[in-house]
Amino acid sequence: RLPVPKLEDTITRYLNAQKPLLNDDQFRKTEELAHAFEKGIGRELHEQLVAQDNQNKHTSYITGPWFDMYLKAREPVVLNFNAFMSFNPDPKSEYNDQLIRATNMTVSAIRFMKTFRAGYLEPEVFHLNPEKSDTEIFKKIIRFVPSSVSWFGAYLVNAYPLDMSQYFRLFNSTRIPKLNKDELYTDEKAKHLLVLRNGNFYVFDVVDRDGNMLKPSEIQAHLKYILSDNSPAPAFPLGYLTSENRDTWALLRKNLLENGNEEALQKVDSAMFCLSLDDFPIKDLVHLSHTMLHGDAANRWYDKSFNLIITKDGTAGINFEHSWGDGVAVLRFQNEVFKDSTNTPAISPQSQPASVDSSRAVQKLDFKLNDALKAGITKAKQKFDATVESLSLNMIQFQEGGKELLKQKKVSPDAVAQLAFQMAFLRQYDQTVATYESCSTAAFKHGRTETIRPASVHTKKCSEAFVKELSKHSTEELQNLIVECSKYHGRLTKEAAMGQGFDRHLFGLRYLASSKGLALPDFYQDQAYARINHNIISTSTLVSPAVQLGGFGPVVSDGFGVGYQVQDDWIGCNVSSYPARNGKEFLQCIYKSLEDIFSVLKGKKIGS
């Protein structure tokens, strides 16, 4: 189970994270408020939280509040919450044809779903010592141990089974807009796939009444039929509504239902997933990011648990809604679909589609729109277009080293990437600001995420040495500063992964206070508390053989969204920003920071 940290530990960790962000006077005030909270109302809330947690052993203390946080948020899901991960191309280039790839990936997705629902999907396990635990013999032995104690058997060989309670929402699921708080809806009985092309909606069954998958050649035939349909794009594309403010969309949805669209919406909501087929090829990686992060809202349904997007040249990606689950579940699905569709593709470039009557099997959904709905769609489109217009996406690949060299030098690759972000922001804006790094707590029952706070007194000191006082430090001193940052970041990462961060605990206490109708404690009214939760640098990382790149929008209007990966011999960064910040310049500063850090680690003088 996810532990509730000790209150004194949480307050200590919180103050450590505040230190680099505040001047001495501000820090003193925040420290006073924190200690008063710890001794007073915070202590009472903490005891109530622990008692409540002990009564609810079937779940974790963060589950309810976290779902609520996502589902009560009224901002549009696109750009604010939905993230994307794009697939690597199929190694066999002739398989990157839009129809072939769409068929193969759809078939692999259904295989994954059937395997999962039948209880045969291999459990997700984090292996700290794979030589011992990621072996056939371990799997054979653990299979016979009763599940109530099997996790303990895994712990003995340093294998950590991860929570998979989110996985069922991957399929047949959608987020339904409601006033004040949305709902998650899942209908596992539905057998159809939703396909969007050119703003038009199509559905067809992909499993029969016995639960058997349609022949791949039939799926291919139906997709071919959709790709060759030359119906014009609708004048009022419904997809735009899913990009609206949630309350606005909730009212428009009510109107849609009252206007005779209940059956069509039911088909959309219950579909296995949404396959979006785009009619253009990808120009470059920036175009790829725009396409997968937001694309054309006419051809997306952002409320579905995920959209599988495939462009004209067979480039594929996933855009996923975030309330139901985290990147870990989506990544597992993506890895399996990539592996299955490339290693054992259901169809080949030589395959012929089945000779079936697709015009009967495929249903095109028609929506009845009144003037209010048409006006709603027009307004949604204007807002969406303006937001997308103001969004910048930029990226770099640093080719002068990666994980291998950093491990050789005994520093944490993740710590170095995060240090480079701190150094870059200092160089560009002469400030240290609230920074967020996402860390999964899936090692615990119903765990979600915890925050790592990468901005520390160590990164601040090191960044200032590199950016402002270079001439005062020897290469050896700079190396020691990097090592110091790496050790501290390693400690924060370990704490977060073990459920020992401070963010979720403080969030849980605040949620409890408001659910009991209490006045908001002074601690939470501190400007410094608001500032540390206004995450100007929001970061998330993943490395996978299936994924080319991933990204998300800034979480605040004056922030950066940083998706990054540290590979064996290179480091990639994908940065999103709005006009309040210059993402291109930030990336140049990151590049410069990485160059400097690598020079120092190699024992060279910077700039030599």
Coordinates of C-alpha atoms in Angstrom, one line a residue:
R1 CA 0.0 0.0 0.0
L2 CA 1.0 3.6 -0.6
P3 CA 2.4 4.9 2.7
V4 CA 1.3 8.2 4.2
P5 CA 4.6 9.9 5.0
K6 CA 5.3 11.3 8.5
L7 CA 4.1 14.9 8.8
E8 CA 7.5 16.1 10.1
D9 CA 9.2 14.5 7.1
T10 CA 6.8 16.2 4.7
I11 CA 7.4 19.6 6.3
T12 CA 11.2 19.1 6.1
R13 CA 11.1 18.1 2.5
Y14 CA 8.7 20.9 1.6
L15 CA 11.0 23.5 3.2
N16 CA 14.1 22.0 1.4
A17 CA 12.2 22.5 -1.9
Q18 CA 11.2 26.0 -1.0
K19 CA 14.7 27.1 0.0
P20 CA 16.1 27.8 -3.5
L21 CA 13.0 29.7 -4.5
L22 CA 12.8 32.2 -1.7
N23 CA 15.0 35.0 -0.2
D24 CA 15.8 34.9 3.5
D25 CA 12.8 36.9 4.7
Q26 CA 10.3 35.0 2.6
F27 CA 11.8 31.7 3.7
R28 CA 11.6 32.7 7.4
K29 CA 7.9 33.5 7.0
T30 CA 7.2 30.2 5.1
E31 CA 9.1 28.3 7.7
E32 CA 7.0 29.8 10.6
L33 CA 3.8 29.0 8.8
A34 CA 5.0 25.4 8.1
H35 CA 6.0 24.7 11.7
A36 CA 2.7 26.2 13.0
F37 CA 0.8 24.0 10.6
E38 CA 2.8 21.0 11.7
K39 CA 2.0 21.5 15.4
G40 CA -1.6 22.6 14.9
I41 CA -4.3 22.0 12.3
G42 CA -1.8 20.0 10.1
R43 CA -1.3 17.5 12.8
E44 CA -5.1 17.0 13.2
L45 CA -5.6 16.7 9.5
H46 CA -2.7 14.2 9.3
E47 CA -4.2 12.0 12.0
Q48 CA -7.6 12.0 10.3
L49 CA -5.9 11.1 7.0
V50 CA -4.1 8.2 8.5
A51 CA -7.3 7.0 10.2
Q52 CA -9.2 7.3 6.9
D53 CA -6.4 5.4 5.1
N54 CA -6.5 2.6 7.6
Q55 CA -10.2 2.2 7.0
N56 CA -9.8 2.0 3.2
K57 CA -7.2 -0.7 2.7
H58 CA -8.6 -1.6 -0.7
T59 CA -7.1 1.6 -2.2
S60 CA -4.6 4.5 -1.6
Y61 CA -5.1 7.8 0.1
I62 CA -4.4 9.7 -3.1
T63 CA -6.8 7.8 -5.4
G64 CA -10.0 9.7 -4.6
P65 CA -8.5 13.2 -4.4
W66 CA -6.4 12.7 -7.5
F67 CA -9.4 11.6 -9.7
D68 CA -11.3 14.5 -8.3
M69 CA -8.5 16.9 -9.1
Y70 CA -8.5 15.8 -12.8
L71 CA -12.3 15.4 -13.2
K72 CA -13.1 18.8 -11.5
A73 CA -10.6 20.7 -13.6
R74 CA -12.6 22.9 -16.0
E75 CA -9.8 23.8 -18.5
P76 CA -9.9 22.0 -21.9
V77 CA -8.2 18.6 -21.8
V78 CA -6.2 19.2 -25.0
L79 CA -2.9 21.0 -24.3
N80 CA -3.7 21.2 -20.6
F81 CA -3.8 17.5 -19.6
N82 CA -3.6 15.2 -22.7
A83 CA 0.0 14.1 -23.5
F84 CA 1.3 12.3 -26.6
M85 CA 3.9 9.6 -27.4
S86 CA 4.8 8.9 -31.0
F87 CA 5.8 5.5 -32.3
N88 CA 9.1 4.8 -34.0
P89 CA 8.6 3.9 -37.7
D90 CA 8.3 0.2 -38.5
P91 CA 11.8 -1.0 -39.3
K92 CA 10.5 -2.5 -42.5
S93 CA 9.8 0.7 -44.5
E94 CA 7.1 -0.9 -46.8
Y95 CA 5.0 -1.5 -43.7
N96 CA 4.8 2.2 -43.0
D97 CA 1.9 2.6 -45.4
Q98 CA -1.1 4.2 -43.7
L99 CA -3.6 1.3 -44.4
I100 CA -1.1 -1.4 -43.6
R101 CA 0.0 0.2 -40.4
A102 CA -3.5 1.2 -39.3
T103 CA -4.6 -2.4 -39.8
N104 CA -1.6 -4.0 -38.0
M105 CA -1.8 -1.6 -35.1
T106 CA -5.6 -2.0 -34.7
V107 CA -5.2 -5.8 -34.7
S108 CA -2.3 -5.7 -32.2
A109 CA -4.4 -3.3 -29.9
I110 CA -7.3 -5.8 -30.0
R111 CA -4.9 -8.7 -29.2
F112 CA -3.6 -6.7 -26.3
M113 CA -7.1 -6.0 -25.1
K114 CA -8.2 -9.7 -25.4
T115 CA -5.0 -10.9 -23.6
F116 CA -5.6 -8.4 -20.8
R117 CA -9.2 -9.3 -20.3
A118 CA -8.6 -13.0 -20.4
G119 CA -6.1 -12.5 -17.5
Y120 CA -3.1 -13.6 -19.6
L121 CA -1.2 -10.3 -19.9
E122 CA 2.2 -10.6 -18.2
P123 CA 2.2 -8.6 -15.0
E124 CA 4.1 -5.3 -15.1
V125 CA 7.2 -5.8 -12.9
F126 CA 10.1 -3.4 -12.2
H127 CA 13.2 -5.5 -12.0
L128 CA 16.0 -4.0 -9.9
N129 CA 18.1 -7.1 -10.5
P130 CA 16.9 -8.5 -13.9
E131 CA 19.6 -11.3 -14.0
K132 CA 17.9 -12.9 -11.0
S133 CA 14.2 -12.1 -11.5
D134 CA 13.6 -11.5 -15.2
T135 CA 14.1 -15.2 -15.9
E136 CA 11.9 -18.1 -17.0
I137 CA 12.7 -20.0 -13.8
F138 CA 11.5 -17.2 -11.6
K139 CA 8.3 -16.9 -13.6
K140 CA 7.7 -20.6 -13.3
I141 CA 8.2 -20.6 -9.5
I142 CA 6.2 -17.5 -8.8
R143 CA 3.3 -18.8 -10.8
F144 CA 2.6 -21.4 -8.1
V145 CA 2.8 -19.0 -5.2
P146 CA -0.6 -17.8 -4.0
S147 CA -1.2 -14.2 -5.1
S148 CA -1.6 -13.0 -1.5
V149 CA 2.1 -13.7 -0.8
S150 CA 3.6 -13.8 -4.3
W151 CA 4.5 -10.1 -4.2
F152 CA 6.7 -10.9 -1.2
G153 CA 8.5 -13.7 -3.1
A154 CA 9.2 -11.1 -5.8
Y155 CA 10.6 -8.6 -3.3
L156 CA 13.1 -11.2 -2.1
V157 CA 14.8 -11.1 -5.5
N158 CA 14.3 -7.3 -5.9
A159 CA 11.4 -7.5 -8.3
Y160 CA 8.6 -5.0 -7.7
P161 CA 5.2 -5.9 -9.2
L162 CA 3.5 -2.6 -10.4
D163 CA -0.2 -1.7 -9.9
M164 CA -2.2 -2.4 -13.0
S165 CA -5.6 -1.2 -11.8
Q166 CA -5.7 1.6 -14.5
Y167 CA -5.4 -0.8 -17.4
F168 CA -9.1 -1.7 -17.8
R169 CA -9.8 2.0 -18.7
L170 CA -7.6 1.8 -21.8
F171 CA -10.5 0.4 -23.8
N172 CA -14.1 1.3 -24.4
S173 CA -13.7 4.3 -22.2
T174 CA -14.2 8.0 -22.4
R175 CA -14.3 11.1 -20.1
I176 CA -17.8 12.5 -20.2
P177 CA -18.2 16.3 -19.6
K178 CA -20.6 17.1 -16.7
L179 CA -21.1 20.4 -14.9
N180 CA -18.5 20.9 -12.1
K181 CA -17.1 17.4 -12.4
D182 CA -16.7 15.0 -15.3
E183 CA -17.3 11.3 -15.2
L184 CA -15.3 8.3 -16.5
Y185 CA -17.4 5.9 -18.5
T186 CA -16.5 2.4 -19.6
D187 CA -18.6 -0.1 -21.5
E188 CA -16.7 -3.4 -21.9
K189 CA -19.5 -5.0 -23.9
A190 CA -19.1 -2.7 -26.9
K191 CA -17.5 -4.4 -29.9
H192 CA -16.9 -1.5 -32.3
L193 CA -14.0 0.7 -33.2
L194 CA -14.4 4.5 -33.8
V195 CA -12.6 5.8 -36.9
L196 CA -12.2 9.5 -37.6
R197 CA -11.2 10.7 -41.0
N198 CA -11.6 14.2 -42.5
G199 CA -13.8 15.1 -39.6
N200 CA -16.2 12.3 -40.4
F201 CA -17.1 9.6 -37.8
Y202 CA -17.3 5.9 -38.7
V203 CA -17.9 2.8 -36.6
F204 CA -17.6 -0.9 -37.3
D205 CA -17.4 -4.0 -35.2
V206 CA -14.0 -5.5 -34.7
V207 CA -15.0 -8.5 -32.5
D208 CA -18.0 -10.8 -33.1
R209 CA -20.7 -11.8 -30.5
D210 CA -18.4 -14.6 -29.2
G211 CA -15.6 -12.1 -28.6
N212 CA -13.5 -13.3 -31.5
M213 CA -11.6 -10.7 -33.5
L214 CA -12.6 -10.1 -37.0
K215 CA -10.2 -11.4 -39.6
P216 CA -7.4 -8.9 -40.2
S217 CA -8.2 -8.9 -43.9
E218 CA -11.8 -7.7 -43.0
I219 CA -10.5 -5.0 -40.8
Q220 CA -8.2 -4.0 -43.6
A221 CA -11.1 -3.9 -46.1
H222 CA -13.2 -1.7 -43.8
L223 CA -10.3 0.7 -43.2
K224 CA -9.7 0.8 -46.9
Y225 CA -13.3 1.7 -47.5
I226 CA -13.1 4.6 -45.0
L227 CA -9.8 5.8 -46.6
S228 CA -11.4 5.9 -50.0
D229 CA -14.7 7.5 -48.9
N230 CA -14.7 10.9 -50.5
S231 CA -17.5 12.5 -48.4
P232 CA -16.7 16.2 -47.8
A233 CA -15.6 17.3 -44.4
P234 CA -18.5 18.4 -42.2
A235 CA -19.2 22.1 -42.1
F236 CA -19.4 21.9 -38.3
P237 CA -17.0 19.2 -37.1
L238 CA -18.1 17.8 -33.8
G239 CA -14.6 16.9 -32.6
Y240 CA -14.0 20.6 -31.7
L241 CA -16.4 20.3 -28.8
T242 CA -14.0 18.1 -26.9
S243 CA -11.4 20.9 -27.0
E244 CA -13.8 23.3 -25.1
N245 CA -13.9 24.4 -21.4
R246 CA -15.6 21.4 -19.7
D247 CA -18.7 23.2 -18.4
T248 CA -19.3 24.7 -21.8
W249 CA -18.9 21.3 -23.4
A250 CA -21.2 19.7 -20.8
L251 CA -24.0 22.1 -21.7
L252 CA -23.5 21.6 -25.4
R253 CA -23.5 17.8 -24.9
K254 CA -26.8 18.1 -23.1
N255 CA -28.1 20.0 -26.1
L256 CA -26.7 17.2 -28.4
L257 CA -28.5 14.5 -26.4
E258 CA -31.8 16.4 -26.4
N259 CA -31.5 17.0 -30.2
G260 CA -31.6 13.3 -31.1
N261 CA -27.9 12.3 -31.0
E262 CA -28.0 9.9 -28.1
E263 CA -27.4 6.8 -30.1
A264 CA -24.5 8.3 -32.1
L265 CA -22.8 9.7 -29.0
Q266 CA -23.2 6.4 -27.3
K267 CA -21.3 4.8 -30.1
V268 CA -18.5 7.4 -29.7
D269 CA -18.3 7.0 -25.9
S270 CA -18.3 3.2 -25.8
A271 CA -16.0 2.5 -28.8
M272 CA -13.0 0.4 -28.1
F273 CA -10.8 3.3 -28.9
C274 CA -10.5 6.1 -31.5
L275 CA -8.4 5.6 -34.6
S276 CA -7.7 9.0 -36.2
L277 CA -6.6 8.8 -39.8
D278 CA -5.0 12.0 -41.0
D279 CA -4.8 12.9 -44.7
F280 CA -1.3 14.4 -44.8
P281 CA 2.3 13.2 -44.4
I282 CA 4.7 14.4 -41.6
K283 CA 7.2 17.1 -42.6
D284 CA 9.6 17.0 -39.6
L285 CA 9.7 16.3 -35.9
V286 CA 8.2 19.7 -34.9
H287 CA 5.3 19.0 -37.3
L288 CA 5.0 15.5 -35.7
S289 CA 4.8 17.0 -32.2
H290 CA 2.0 19.4 -33.3
T291 CA 0.1 16.6 -35.0
M292 CA 0.2 14.2 -32.1
L293 CA -0.2 16.8 -29.2
H294 CA -3.2 18.6 -30.7
G295 CA -3.5 18.1 -34.5
D296 CA -6.8 19.2 -36.1
A297 CA -9.5 19.0 -33.5
A298 CA -12.0 18.1 -36.3
N299 CA -10.2 14.7 -36.5
R300 CA -9.8 13.9 -32.8
W301 CA -12.0 13.0 -29.9
Y302 CA -9.8 14.2 -27.0
D303 CA -12.1 12.7 -24.4
K304 CA -11.5 9.1 -25.4
S305 CA -9.0 7.3 -23.2
F306 CA -6.7 7.4 -26.2
N307 CA -6.6 8.4 -29.9
L308 CA -4.4 6.2 -32.1
I309 CA -3.3 8.7 -34.8
I310 CA -1.9 7.5 -38.1
T311 CA -0.9 10.0 -40.8
K312 CA -0.8 9.6 -44.6
D313 CA 2.8 8.3 -44.5
G314 CA 2.2 5.8 -41.8
T315 CA 3.6 7.9 -38.9
A316 CA 1.8 6.8 -35.7
G317 CA 1.3 8.2 -32.3
I318 CA -1.0 8.1 -29.3
N319 CA -2.7 11.1 -27.7
F320 CA -4.2 10.1 -24.3
E321 CA -6.6 11.6 -21.8
H322 CA -4.9 11.8 -18.4
S323 CA -7.6 11.5 -15.7
W324 CA -8.0 7.7 -16.0
G325 CA -4.4 6.8 -15.9
D326 CA -0.7 7.7 -16.2
G327 CA 2.0 7.3 -18.7
V328 CA 3.1 3.9 -17.3
A329 CA -0.1 2.1 -18.5
V330 CA -0.1 3.8 -21.9
L331 CA 3.6 3.0 -22.4
R332 CA 3.1 -0.7 -21.7
F333 CA 0.3 -0.8 -24.2
Q334 CA 2.4 1.2 -26.7
N335 CA 5.4 -1.1 -26.3
E336 CA 3.3 -4.2 -26.8
V337 CA 1.5 -2.8 -29.9
F338 CA 4.8 -1.8 -31.4
K339 CA 6.5 -5.1 -30.7
D340 CA 3.5 -7.2 -31.9
S341 CA 2.7 -5.1 -35.1
T342 CA 6.4 -5.1 -36.2
N343 CA 7.4 -8.7 -35.2
T344 CA 4.2 -10.5 -36.1
P345 CA 2.2 -8.2 -38.4
A346 CA -1.3 -9.4 -39.2
I347 CA -1.1 -8.3 -42.8
S348 CA 1.8 -7.5 -45.2
P349 CA 2.1 -5.2 -48.2
Q350 CA 1.1 -8.2 -50.4
S351 CA -2.1 -8.9 -48.4
Q352 CA -5.4 -8.4 -50.2
P353 CA -8.4 -7.0 -48.3
A354 CA -11.2 -9.5 -47.8
S355 CA -14.0 -9.2 -50.3
V356 CA -16.7 -8.2 -47.9
D357 CA -19.4 -5.5 -48.2
S358 CA -17.9 -2.7 -46.2
S359 CA -20.7 -0.4 -47.1
R360 CA -23.0 -2.5 -44.9
A361 CA -20.5 -3.2 -42.1
V362 CA -19.2 0.4 -41.7
Q363 CA -21.7 2.9 -40.3
K364 CA -21.1 6.6 -40.8
L365 CA -22.4 8.5 -37.8
D366 CA -24.6 11.5 -38.6
F367 CA -25.2 14.2 -36.0
K368 CA -28.2 16.5 -35.9
L369 CA -27.2 20.0 -35.2
N370 CA -29.4 23.0 -34.3
D371 CA -28.2 26.6 -34.4
A372 CA -27.0 26.7 -30.8
L373 CA -24.8 23.6 -31.5
K374 CA -23.5 25.1 -34.7
A375 CA -22.6 28.3 -32.9
G376 CA -21.0 26.3 -30.1
I377 CA -18.8 24.4 -32.6
T378 CA -17.8 27.6 -34.4
K379 CA -16.8 29.3 -31.1
A380 CA -14.9 26.2 -30.0
K381 CA -13.0 26.2 -33.3
Q382 CA -12.1 29.9 -33.0
K383 CA -10.8 29.3 -29.4
F384 CA -8.9 26.1 -30.4
D385 CA -7.3 27.7 -33.4
A386 CA -6.2 30.8 -31.4
T387 CA -4.6 28.6 -28.6
V388 CA -2.8 26.4 -31.1
E389 CA -1.6 29.4 -33.0
S390 CA 0.0 30.7 -29.8
L391 CA 1.7 27.4 -28.9
S392 CA 5.4 26.9 -29.8
L393 CA 7.1 23.5 -30.0
N394 CA 10.8 23.2 -30.4
M395 CA 13.3 20.4 -30.0
I396 CA 17.0 19.6 -29.8
Q397 CA 19.1 16.4 -29.9
F398 CA 22.4 16.7 -28.0
Q399 CA 24.8 14.3 -29.7
E400 CA 27.9 14.6 -27.6
G401 CA 27.1 11.9 -25.1
G402 CA 24.3 10.3 -23.1
K403 CA 23.6 7.6 -20.5
E404 CA 26.8 5.6 -21.2
L405 CA 29.3 8.4 -20.6
L406 CA 27.3 9.7 -17.5
K407 CA 27.2 6.3 -15.9
Q408 CA 31.0 5.9 -16.6
K409 CA 31.5 9.2 -14.7
K410 CA 29.2 7.8 -11.9
V411 CA 26.5 10.5 -12.2
S412 CA 22.8 10.0 -12.7
P413 CA 21.7 10.6 -16.3
D414 CA 18.4 12.0 -15.1
A415 CA 20.1 14.3 -12.6
V416 CA 22.3 15.7 -15.3
A417 CA 19.3 16.5 -17.6
Q418 CA 17.5 18.2 -14.8
L419 CA 20.6 20.2 -13.8
A420 CA 20.8 21.3 -17.4
F421 CA 17.2 22.7 -17.2
Q422 CA 18.0 24.6 -14.0
M423 CA 21.2 26.0 -15.5
A424 CA 19.4 27.0 -18.7
F425 CA 16.6 28.8 -17.0
L426 CA 19.1 30.7 -14.8
R427 CA 21.1 31.7 -17.9
Q428 CA 18.0 32.8 -19.8
Y429 CA 16.0 34.5 -17.0
D430 CA 18.4 34.8 -14.1
Q431 CA 16.0 33.0 -11.7
T432 CA 15.4 29.6 -10.0
V433 CA 11.7 28.7 -10.3
A434 CA 9.3 25.9 -9.3
T435 CA 10.1 22.8 -11.2
Y436 CA 8.1 19.5 -11.5
E437 CA 9.3 16.1 -12.5
S438 CA 6.8 13.3 -12.6
C439 CA 7.6 10.0 -10.9
S440 CA 5.4 6.9 -10.9
T441 CA 4.2 5.4 -7.6
A442 CA 2.9 2.3 -9.4
A443 CA 4.9 0.1 -7.0
F444 CA 2.0 0.6 -4.6
K445 CA -1.6 -0.4 -4.8
H446 CA -3.6 2.3 -6.7
G447 CA -0.4 4.5 -6.7
R448 CA -0.5 7.3 -9.3
T449 CA 2.4 9.7 -9.3
E450 CA 4.6 11.7 -6.9
T451 CA 6.5 14.9 -7.7
I452 CA 10.3 15.1 -7.7
R453 CA 11.4 18.7 -7.0
P454 CA 14.5 19.0 -9.1
A455 CA 15.3 22.6 -8.2
S456 CA 17.4 22.4 -5.0
V457 CA 20.0 24.4 -3.1
H458 CA 22.5 22.1 -4.8
T459 CA 21.3 22.7 -8.4
K460 CA 21.1 26.5 -7.6
K461 CA 24.7 26.6 -6.3
C462 CA 26.0 24.5 -9.2
S463 CA 24.1 26.5 -11.8
E464 CA 25.4 29.8 -10.4
A465 CA 28.9 28.5 -10.5
F466 CA 28.6 27.6 -14.2
V467 CA 26.6 30.6 -15.3
K468 CA 27.9 33.4 -13.2
E469 CA 31.2 32.5 -11.5
L470 CA 33.0 30.2 -13.9
S471 CA 36.4 31.8 -13.5
K472 CA 36.3 31.3 -9.7
H473 CA 36.1 27.5 -9.9
S474 CA 38.5 24.8 -11.0
T475 CA 37.3 21.9 -13.2
E476 CA 37.6 19.6 -10.1
E477 CA 35.3 21.9 -8.0
L478 CA 32.8 22.0 -10.8
Q479 CA 32.9 18.2 -11.0
N480 CA 32.2 17.9 -7.3
L481 CA 29.2 20.3 -7.6
I482 CA 27.7 18.1 -10.3
V483 CA 28.3 14.9 -8.2
E484 CA 26.6 16.7 -5.2
C485 CA 23.5 17.5 -7.4
S486 CA 23.5 13.9 -8.7
K487 CA 23.5 12.4 -5.2
Y488 CA 20.8 14.7 -4.0
H489 CA 18.6 14.1 -7.1
G490 CA 19.0 10.4 -6.6
R491 CA 17.8 10.6 -3.1
L492 CA 14.7 12.7 -4.1
T493 CA 13.9 10.2 -6.9
K494 CA 14.1 7.3 -4.5
E495 CA 12.0 9.0 -2.0
A496 CA 9.3 9.9 -4.6
A497 CA 9.2 6.4 -6.0
M498 CA 8.7 5.0 -2.5
G499 CA 5.8 7.4 -1.8
Q500 CA 7.9 9.7 0.3
G501 CA 7.6 13.0 -1.6
F502 CA 5.7 15.9 0.0
D503 CA 3.4 17.1 -2.8
R504 CA 0.7 14.3 -2.7
H505 CA 0.7 14.3 1.1
L506 CA 0.1 18.1 1.4
F507 CA -2.5 17.8 -1.4
G508 CA -4.3 15.0 0.5
L509 CA -4.4 17.1 3.7
R510 CA -5.7 20.2 1.8
Y511 CA -8.3 18.0 0.1
L512 CA -9.4 16.6 3.5
A513 CA -9.7 20.1 5.0
S514 CA -11.9 21.3 2.2
S515 CA -14.1 18.1 2.2
K516 CA -14.7 18.7 5.9
G517 CA -15.8 22.3 5.2
L518 CA -12.9 23.7 7.2
A519 CA -11.4 27.2 6.5
L520 CA -8.3 26.9 4.3
P521 CA -5.3 26.7 6.8
D522 CA -2.9 29.7 6.7
F523 CA -0.1 27.4 5.5
Y524 CA -2.0 26.9 2.2
Q525 CA -2.6 30.7 1.8
D526 CA 1.1 31.4 1.8
Q527 CA 2.2 33.0 -1.4
A528 CA 5.2 30.7 -1.4
Y529 CA 2.9 27.7 -1.4
A530 CA 1.0 29.1 -4.5
R531 CA 4.3 29.8 -6.2
I532 CA 5.9 26.3 -5.7
N533 CA 2.7 24.9 -7.2
H534 CA 2.8 27.2 -10.2
N535 CA 5.2 24.9 -12.1
I536 CA 7.1 27.0 -14.6
I537 CA 9.3 24.1 -15.6
S538 CA 7.2 20.9 -15.9
T539 CA 9.1 17.8 -17.0
S540 CA 8.5 14.2 -17.8
T541 CA 10.8 11.5 -19.2
L542 CA 10.5 8.1 -20.8
V543 CA 12.8 5.9 -22.8
S544 CA 11.3 3.0 -24.8
P545 CA 12.3 1.1 -28.0
A546 CA 8.8 1.8 -29.3
V547 CA 8.7 5.6 -28.7
Q548 CA 10.3 8.2 -31.0
L549 CA 9.3 11.2 -28.8
G550 CA 6.8 12.4 -26.3
G551 CA 5.5 15.7 -25.1
F552 CA 2.8 17.8 -23.5
G553 CA 1.7 21.4 -23.2
P554 CA 3.0 23.9 -20.5
V555 CA 1.0 23.5 -17.3
V556 CA 0.9 27.3 -16.8
S557 CA 0.7 30.1 -19.4
D558 CA 4.2 31.3 -18.5
G559 CA 5.8 27.9 -18.3
F560 CA 7.6 25.3 -20.3
G561 CA 6.5 21.7 -20.9
V562 CA 9.7 19.6 -21.2
G563 CA 9.5 16.0 -22.5
Y564 CA 13.0 14.5 -22.6
Q565 CA 14.9 11.3 -23.0
V566 CA 18.4 10.3 -22.2
Q567 CA 19.6 7.6 -24.6
D568 CA 22.9 5.7 -24.6
D569 CA 24.8 8.3 -26.6
W570 CA 22.4 11.3 -27.1
I571 CA 19.9 13.4 -25.2
G572 CA 16.6 14.6 -26.7
C573 CA 14.4 17.5 -25.5
N574 CA 11.0 18.5 -26.7
V575 CA 9.8 21.9 -25.3
S576 CA 6.4 23.5 -25.5
S577 CA 5.7 27.2 -24.6
Y578 CA 3.3 30.1 -25.1
P579 CA 4.3 33.7 -26.0
A580 CA 5.2 34.6 -22.4
R581 CA 8.3 32.4 -22.7
N582 CA 10.9 31.8 -25.5
G583 CA 11.2 28.0 -25.9
K584 CA 13.7 28.2 -28.7
E585 CA 16.1 30.2 -26.6
F586 CA 15.5 27.9 -23.6
L587 CA 16.6 25.0 -25.7
Q588 CA 19.7 26.8 -26.8
C589 CA 20.5 27.4 -23.2
I590 CA 19.9 23.7 -22.4
Y591 CA 22.2 22.7 -25.2
K592 CA 24.9 25.1 -23.9
S593 CA 24.4 23.7 -20.3
L594 CA 24.8 20.1 -21.5
E595 CA 27.9 21.0 -23.4
D596 CA 29.4 22.7 -20.3
I597 CA 28.5 19.8 -18.0
F598 CA 29.9 17.2 -20.4
S599 CA 33.1 19.2 -20.9
V600 CA 33.6 19.4 -17.1
L601 CA 32.9 15.7 -16.6
K602 CA 35.5 14.8 -19.3
G603 CA 38.0 17.0 -17.3
K604 CA 38.1 19.7 -20.0
K605 CA 38.0 23.4 -19.4
I606 CA 34.7 24.9 -20.6
G607 CA 34.9 26.4 -24.1
S608 CA 38.2 24.6 -24.9

